[in-house]
Short mmCIF file of C-alpha atoms in Angstrom, two decimals:
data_model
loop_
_atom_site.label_atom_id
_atom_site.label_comp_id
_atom_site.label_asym_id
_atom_site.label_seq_id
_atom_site.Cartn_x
_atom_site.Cartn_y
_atom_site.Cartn_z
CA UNK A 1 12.74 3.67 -8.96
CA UNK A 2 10.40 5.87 -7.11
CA UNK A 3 6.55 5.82 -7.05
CA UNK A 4 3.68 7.55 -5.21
CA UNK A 5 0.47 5.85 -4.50
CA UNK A 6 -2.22 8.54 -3.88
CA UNK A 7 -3.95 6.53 -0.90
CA UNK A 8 -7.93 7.72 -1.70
CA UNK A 9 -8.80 6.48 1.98
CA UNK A 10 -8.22 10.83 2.57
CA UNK A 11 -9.88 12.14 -0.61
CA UNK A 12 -12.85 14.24 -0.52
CA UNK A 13 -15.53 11.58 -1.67
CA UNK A 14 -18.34 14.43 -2.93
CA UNK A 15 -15.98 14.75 -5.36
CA UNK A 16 -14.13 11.58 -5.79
CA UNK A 17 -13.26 11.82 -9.58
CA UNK A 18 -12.34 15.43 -9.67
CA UNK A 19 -9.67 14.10 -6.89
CA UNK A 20 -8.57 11.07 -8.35
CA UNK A 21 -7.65 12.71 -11.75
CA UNK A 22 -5.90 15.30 -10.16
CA UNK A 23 -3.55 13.30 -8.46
CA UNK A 24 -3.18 11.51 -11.52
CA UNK A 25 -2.28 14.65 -13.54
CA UNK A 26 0.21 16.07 -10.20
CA UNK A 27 2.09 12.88 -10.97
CA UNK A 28 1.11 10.13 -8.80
CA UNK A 29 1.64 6.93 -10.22
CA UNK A 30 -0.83 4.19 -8.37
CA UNK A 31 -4.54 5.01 -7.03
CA UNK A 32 -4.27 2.88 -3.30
CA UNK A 33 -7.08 1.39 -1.82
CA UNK A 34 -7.63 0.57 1.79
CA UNK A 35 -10.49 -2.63 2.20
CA UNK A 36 -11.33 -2.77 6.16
CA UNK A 37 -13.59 -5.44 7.56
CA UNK A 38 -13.94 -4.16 11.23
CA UNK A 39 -12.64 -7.11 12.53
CA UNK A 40 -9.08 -7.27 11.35
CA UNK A 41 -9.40 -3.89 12.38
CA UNK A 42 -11.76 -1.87 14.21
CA UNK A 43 -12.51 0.49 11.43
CA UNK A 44 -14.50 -0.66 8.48
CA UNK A 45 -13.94 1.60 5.03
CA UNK A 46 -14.28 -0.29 1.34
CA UNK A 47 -15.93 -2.90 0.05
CA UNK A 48 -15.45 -4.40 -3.62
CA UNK A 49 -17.94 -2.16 -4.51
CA UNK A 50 -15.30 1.04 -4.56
CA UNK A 51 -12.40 -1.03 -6.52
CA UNK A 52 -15.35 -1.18 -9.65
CA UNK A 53 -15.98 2.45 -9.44
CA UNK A 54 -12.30 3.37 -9.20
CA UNK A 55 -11.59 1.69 -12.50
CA UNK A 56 -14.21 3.46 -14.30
CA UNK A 57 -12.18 6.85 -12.86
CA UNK A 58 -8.67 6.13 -13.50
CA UNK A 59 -6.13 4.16 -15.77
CA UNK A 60 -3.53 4.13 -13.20
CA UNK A 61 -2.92 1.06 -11.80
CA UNK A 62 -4.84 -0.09 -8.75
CA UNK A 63 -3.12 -1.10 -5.80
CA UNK A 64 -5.66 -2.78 -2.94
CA UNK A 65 -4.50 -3.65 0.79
CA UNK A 66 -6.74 -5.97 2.25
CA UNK A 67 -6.95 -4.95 5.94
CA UNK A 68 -9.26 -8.31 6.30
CA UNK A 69 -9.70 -11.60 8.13
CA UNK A 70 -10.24 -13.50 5.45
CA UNK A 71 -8.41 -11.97 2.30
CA UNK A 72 -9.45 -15.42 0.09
CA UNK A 73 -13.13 -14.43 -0.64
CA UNK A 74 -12.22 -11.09 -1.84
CA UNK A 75 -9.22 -12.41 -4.31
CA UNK A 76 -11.52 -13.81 -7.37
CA UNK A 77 -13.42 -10.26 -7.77
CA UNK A 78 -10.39 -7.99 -7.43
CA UNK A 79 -8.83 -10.03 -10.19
CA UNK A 80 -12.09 -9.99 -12.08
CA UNK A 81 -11.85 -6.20 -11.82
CA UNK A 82 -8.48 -5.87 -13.52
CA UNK A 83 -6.64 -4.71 -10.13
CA UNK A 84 -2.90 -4.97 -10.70
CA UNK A 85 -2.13 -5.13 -6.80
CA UNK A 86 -3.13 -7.08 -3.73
CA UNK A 87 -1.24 -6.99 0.01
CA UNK A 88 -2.46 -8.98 2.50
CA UNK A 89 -0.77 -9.03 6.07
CA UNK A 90 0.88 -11.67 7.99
CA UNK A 91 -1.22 -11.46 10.63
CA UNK A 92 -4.02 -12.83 9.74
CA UNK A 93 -5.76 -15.89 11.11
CA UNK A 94 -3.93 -18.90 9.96
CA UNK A 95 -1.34 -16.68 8.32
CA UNK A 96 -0.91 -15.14 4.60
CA UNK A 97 0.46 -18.33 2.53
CA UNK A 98 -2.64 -19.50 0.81
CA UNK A 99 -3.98 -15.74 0.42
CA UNK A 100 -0.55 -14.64 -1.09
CA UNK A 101 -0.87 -17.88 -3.27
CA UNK A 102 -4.73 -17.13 -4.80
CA UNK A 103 -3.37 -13.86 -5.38
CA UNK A 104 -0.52 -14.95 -7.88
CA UNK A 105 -2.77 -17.67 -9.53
CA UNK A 106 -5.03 -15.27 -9.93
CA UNK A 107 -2.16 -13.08 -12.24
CA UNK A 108 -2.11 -10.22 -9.36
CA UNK A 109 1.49 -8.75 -7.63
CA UNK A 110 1.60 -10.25 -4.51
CA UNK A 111 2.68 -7.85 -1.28
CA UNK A 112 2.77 -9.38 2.58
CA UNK A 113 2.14 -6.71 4.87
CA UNK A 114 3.74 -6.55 8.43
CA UNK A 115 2.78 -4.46 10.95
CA UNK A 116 4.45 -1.72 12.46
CA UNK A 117 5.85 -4.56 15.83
CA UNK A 118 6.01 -7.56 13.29
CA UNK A 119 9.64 -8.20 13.21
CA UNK A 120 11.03 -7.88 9.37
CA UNK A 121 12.16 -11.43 9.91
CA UNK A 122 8.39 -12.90 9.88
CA UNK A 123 8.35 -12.17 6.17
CA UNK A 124 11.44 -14.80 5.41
CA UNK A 125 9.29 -17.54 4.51
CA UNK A 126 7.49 -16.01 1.99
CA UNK A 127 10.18 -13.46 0.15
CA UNK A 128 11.07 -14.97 -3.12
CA UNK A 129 7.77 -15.16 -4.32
CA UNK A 130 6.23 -11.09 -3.01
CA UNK A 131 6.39 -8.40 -5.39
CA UNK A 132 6.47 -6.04 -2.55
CA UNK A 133 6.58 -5.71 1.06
CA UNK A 134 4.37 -3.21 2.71
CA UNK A 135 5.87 -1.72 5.83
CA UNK A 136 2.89 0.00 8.28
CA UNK A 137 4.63 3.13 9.52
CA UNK A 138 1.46 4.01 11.43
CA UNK A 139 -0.88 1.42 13.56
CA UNK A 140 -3.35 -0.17 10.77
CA UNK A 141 -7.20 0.52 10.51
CA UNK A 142 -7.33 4.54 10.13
CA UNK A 143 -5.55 7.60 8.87
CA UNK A 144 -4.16 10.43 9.88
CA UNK A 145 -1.54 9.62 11.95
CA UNK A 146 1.80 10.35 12.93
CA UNK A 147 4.84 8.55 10.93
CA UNK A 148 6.19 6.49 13.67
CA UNK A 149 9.79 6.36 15.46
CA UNK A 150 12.00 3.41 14.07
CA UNK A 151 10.01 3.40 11.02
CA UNK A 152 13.09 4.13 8.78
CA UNK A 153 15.48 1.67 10.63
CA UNK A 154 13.23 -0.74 10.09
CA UNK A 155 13.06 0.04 6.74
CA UNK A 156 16.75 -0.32 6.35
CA UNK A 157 16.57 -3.68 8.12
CA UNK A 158 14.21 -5.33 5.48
CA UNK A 159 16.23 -3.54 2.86
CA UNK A 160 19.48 -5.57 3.90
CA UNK A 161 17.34 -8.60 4.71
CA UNK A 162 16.06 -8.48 1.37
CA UNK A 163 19.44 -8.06 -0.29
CA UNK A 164 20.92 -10.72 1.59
CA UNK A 165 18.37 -13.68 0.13
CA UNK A 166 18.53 -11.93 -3.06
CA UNK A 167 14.54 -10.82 -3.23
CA UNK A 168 13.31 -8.30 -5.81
CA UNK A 169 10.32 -7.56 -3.83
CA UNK A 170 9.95 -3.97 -3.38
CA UNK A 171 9.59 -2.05 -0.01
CA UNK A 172 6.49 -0.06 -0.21
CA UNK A 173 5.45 2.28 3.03
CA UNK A 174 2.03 3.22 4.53
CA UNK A 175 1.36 5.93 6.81
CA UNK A 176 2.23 9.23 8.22
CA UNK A 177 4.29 9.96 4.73
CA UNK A 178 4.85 13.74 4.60
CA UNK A 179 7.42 15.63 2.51
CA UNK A 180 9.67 16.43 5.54
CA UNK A 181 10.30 12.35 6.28
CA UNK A 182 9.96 10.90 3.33
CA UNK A 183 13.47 11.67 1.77
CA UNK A 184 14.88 9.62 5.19
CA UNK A 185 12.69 7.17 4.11
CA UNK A 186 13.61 6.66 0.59
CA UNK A 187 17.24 6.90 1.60
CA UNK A 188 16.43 3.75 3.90
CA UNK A 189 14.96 1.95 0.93
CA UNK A 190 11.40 2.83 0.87
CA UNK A 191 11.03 2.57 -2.88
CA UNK A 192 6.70 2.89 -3.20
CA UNK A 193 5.39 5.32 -0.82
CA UNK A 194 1.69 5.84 -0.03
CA UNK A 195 0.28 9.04 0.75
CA UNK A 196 -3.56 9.94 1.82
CA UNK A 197 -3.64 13.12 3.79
CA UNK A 198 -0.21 14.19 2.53
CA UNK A 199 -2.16 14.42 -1.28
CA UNK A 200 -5.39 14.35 -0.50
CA UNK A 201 -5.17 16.86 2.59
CA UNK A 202 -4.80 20.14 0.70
CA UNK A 203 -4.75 21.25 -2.96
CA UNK A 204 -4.01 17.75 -4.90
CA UNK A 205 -1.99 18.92 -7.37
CA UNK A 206 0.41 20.81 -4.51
CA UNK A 207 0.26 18.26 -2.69
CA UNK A 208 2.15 15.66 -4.63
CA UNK A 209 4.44 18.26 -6.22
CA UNK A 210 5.81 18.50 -2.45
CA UNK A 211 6.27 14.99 -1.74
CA UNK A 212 7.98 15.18 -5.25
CA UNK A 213 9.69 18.23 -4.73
CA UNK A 214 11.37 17.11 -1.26
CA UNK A 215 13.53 14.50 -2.83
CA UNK A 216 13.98 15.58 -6.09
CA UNK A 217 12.15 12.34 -7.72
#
């Protein structure tokens, strides 16, 4: 199982729908959308407001990470707007139980995020009922950067951790993916990868044929 989220945090926004369908038509398999507050983190990007327009562009499935404070407020309207997907992290204020719990009553996939020095170990408590867990491979709130060192051993680490207790959840990635590390990556057990300047950065439909092209999906 392999699949490429095209992240639209990079995409050209004067020409949002020309960019989403052609990521769609280069093969990627989830549009990914990054909701900031500027408080969780410094930057602040999407509200709700983008998750409505995004499912009048696309019949992919939508995937939202809620970079937030408060992920509980946001819950009822994502589900109200047919998203598929919601992560939250464990860092949030009072932690990510009752967030990870509206977002299964609600019929989402849940997915705990941890940050790139939150152990893989924090996410024990909560494993047998995620659908994924989102590894940061950059520092969270903007794009852009550089895939960091001990990413893919910490992949690895939650990859054993997760067989060990049995858990189905799947170990998606966030940042810095480019074709040259992402077959490491994959071979540490990254199984959903998502991609904004990597797609988004160049010609679309090049773009994901490389990420493609560099494992041999």
């Amino acid at each position: 199982m392999f699949e490429l989220c095209a992240s639209i945090l990079a995409a050209n926004f004067a020409c949002l729908k020309r960019e989403v369908r052609a990521a769609e038509s280069a093969g990627g398999d989830v549009s990914y959308i990054d909701i900031m507050d500027g408080h969780f983190v410094s930057a602040i990007s999407f509200g709700t407001g983008i998750v409505r327009t995004m499912g009048r562009l696309t019949q992919k499935p939508l995937d939202v990470h809620l970079m937030v404070e408060n992920p509980l407020p946001f819950i009822p309207e994502l589900a109200e707007e047919k998203v598929e997907r919601v992560s939250v992290h464990y860092e949030i204020p009072g932690g990510p139980e009752k967030a990870l719990r509206a977002i299964r009553e609600a019929g989402m996939q849940a997915g705990l995020v941890l940050d790139p020095e939150t152990p893989n170990g924090a996410a024990k408590p909560y494993l047998h009922g995620l659908d994924r867990i989102l590894l940061m491979t950059v520092c969270p709130g903007r794009g852009g950067q550089t895939y960091l060192e001990g990413s893919n051993q910490k992949i690895a680490g939650l990859r054993s951790l997760l067989d060990r207790v049995g858990s189905r959840a799947v170990i998606q990635i966030d940042g810095g993916v480019t074709p040259q590390n992402l077959p490491e990556a994959y071979a540490a057990g990254a199984r959903s990868v998502v991609a904004g300047s990597a797609v988004f950065g160049g010609t679309v439909q090049s773009g994901v044929a490389y990420l493609r092209r560099s494992c041999a999906f």
